[in-house]
Amino acid sequence: MNKLTPILLSGLLLLGAAACSETAKTSSDAPNSATENTSSPPPADTVQKTQGDATSEIRKNQANSDIRAREQRNNVTGGDAIRADGDLQSEVRSKLEVNITKGQLTVEAKDGLVTVGGTVPNQTDLAKIEPLAKEIKGVKEVNVTAVVAPAASPSPSSNQ
């Protein structure tokens, strides 16, 4: 059993590291990178389906609770200490997901610089990105590459 424990722990750490290497996305339809913008937004019905979870009151409460817990943990470990890139990515993504429910955004973080790309349905949501991201401790600068692209209306042939 003593020989098996380090192997199991190593495996868990490796799995965790691999999982954290993914770019944080607010929806499965969001672009794969914060510097990549989608040329045409998906149909409105697709946006409604993928954003249904984010608009629920339960999801909003869970995300806000998660953000508060992370901030409390950060305060315990030194407050304004340098934050892990994956932690910043995840927190900013959660914050944006709850507050910009119709957006398709990706979040990347590196040394306190957060880059947010993708699409939002209107200028008001685009203007919310930077202030929301800066609410997260450890975010030093926000680079917004997202663009306004309202959801396309469903085509008549898709209703058949």
mmCIF file of C-alpha atoms in Angstrom, residues 28-99:
data_model
loop_
_atom_site.group_PDB
_atom_site.id
_atom_site.type_symbol
_atom_site.label_atom_id
_atom_site.label_comp_id
_atom_site.label_asym_id
_atom_site.label_seq_id
_atom_site.Cartn_x
_atom_site.Cartn_y
_atom_site.Cartn_z
ATOM 1 C CA SER A 28 -19.274 24.985 -25.846
ATOM 2 C CA ASP A 29 -19.875 27.241 -28.871
ATOM 3 C CA ALA A 30 -17.262 29.791 -27.812
ATOM 4 C CA PRO A 31 -14.094 30.058 -29.901
ATOM 5 C CA ASN A 32 -11.121 27.888 -28.966
ATOM 6 C CA SER A 33 -8.877 30.834 -28.121
ATOM 7 C CA ALA A 34 -9.340 34.342 -26.788
ATOM 8 C CA THR A 35 -7.683 35.791 -29.881
ATOM 9 C CA GLU A 36 -9.980 33.920 -32.265
ATOM 10 C CA ASN A 37 -13.352 35.475 -33.039
ATOM 11 C CA THR A 38 -16.186 33.626 -34.671
ATOM 12 C CA SER A 39 -17.027 35.103 -38.051
ATOM 13 C CA SER A 40 -20.717 34.350 -37.744
ATOM 14 C CA PRO A 41 -22.623 33.676 -34.549
ATOM 15 C CA PRO A 42 -24.629 30.482 -34.146
ATOM 16 C CA PRO A 43 -28.406 30.456 -34.596
ATOM 17 C CA ALA A 44 -30.482 31.977 -31.796
ATOM 18 C CA ASP A 45 -31.981 28.618 -30.796
ATOM 19 C CA THR A 46 -28.486 27.185 -30.262
ATOM 20 C CA VAL A 47 -27.546 30.145 -28.086
ATOM 21 C CA GLN A 48 -30.720 29.678 -26.026
ATOM 22 C CA LYS A 49 -29.978 25.999 -25.454
ATOM 23 C CA THR A 50 -26.348 26.484 -24.423
ATOM 24 C CA GLN A 51 -27.083 29.490 -22.204
ATOM 25 C CA GLY A 52 -30.125 28.042 -20.417
ATOM 26 C CA ASP A 53 -28.004 26.758 -17.558
ATOM 27 C CA ALA A 54 -26.205 30.072 -17.049
ATOM 28 C CA THR A 55 -29.462 31.995 -16.703
ATOM 29 C CA SER A 56 -30.917 29.776 -13.998
ATOM 30 C CA GLU A 57 -30.997 31.202 -10.494
ATOM 31 C CA ILE A 58 -29.382 28.043 -9.106
ATOM 32 C CA ARG A 59 -26.407 28.397 -11.487
ATOM 33 C CA LYS A 60 -25.992 32.074 -10.614
ATOM 34 C CA ASN A 61 -26.011 31.271 -6.893
ATOM 35 C CA GLN A 62 -23.503 28.443 -7.386
ATOM 36 C CA ALA A 63 -21.143 30.628 -9.413
ATOM 37 C CA ASN A 64 -21.323 33.521 -6.952
ATOM 38 C CA SER A 65 -20.742 31.134 -4.051
ATOM 39 C CA ASP A 66 -17.757 29.631 -5.866
ATOM 40 C CA ILE A 67 -16.275 33.085 -6.518
ATOM 41 C CA ARG A 68 -16.755 34.099 -2.855
ATOM 42 C CA ALA A 69 -15.137 30.855 -1.648
ATOM 43 C CA ARG A 70 -12.120 31.376 -3.909
ATOM 44 C CA GLU A 71 -11.735 34.971 -2.727
ATOM 45 C CA GLN A 72 -11.913 33.837 0.901
ATOM 46 C CA ARG A 73 -9.310 31.157 0.220
ATOM 47 C CA ASN A 74 -7.122 33.756 -1.474
ATOM 48 C CA ASN A 75 -7.453 36.084 1.537
ATOM 49 C CA VAL A 76 -6.361 33.286 3.860
ATOM 50 C CA THR A 77 -3.286 32.592 1.729
ATOM 51 C CA GLY A 78 -2.131 36.203 1.625
ATOM 52 C CA GLY A 79 -4.785 38.297 -0.062
ATOM 53 C CA ASP A 80 -3.089 39.855 -3.061
ATOM 54 C CA ALA A 81 -0.647 36.993 -3.597
ATOM 55 C CA ILE A 82 0.160 36.027 -7.155
ATOM 56 C CA ARG A 83 -2.663 33.837 -8.400
ATOM 57 C CA ALA A 84 -2.365 30.756 -10.574
ATOM 58 C CA ASP A 85 -3.285 31.384 -14.211
ATOM 59 C CA GLY A 86 -5.849 28.569 -14.192
ATOM 60 C CA ASP A 87 -7.507 29.979 -11.086
ATOM 61 C CA LEU A 88 -7.797 33.436 -12.652
ATOM 62 C CA GLN A 89 -9.162 31.957 -15.881
ATOM 63 C CA SER A 90 -11.783 29.970 -14.064
ATOM 64 C CA GLU A 91 -12.898 32.820 -11.792
ATOM 65 C CA VAL A 92 -13.146 35.365 -14.603
ATOM 66 C CA ARG A 93 -15.020 32.861 -16.777
ATOM 67 C CA SER A 94 -17.482 32.187 -13.948
ATOM 68 C CA LYS A 95 -17.986 35.905 -13.334
ATOM 69 C CA LEU A 96 -18.626 36.593 -17.019
ATOM 70 C CA GLU A 97 -20.854 33.538 -17.447
ATOM 71 C CA VAL A 98 -23.182 34.720 -14.693
ATOM 72 C CA ASN A 99 -23.292 38.365 -15.761
#
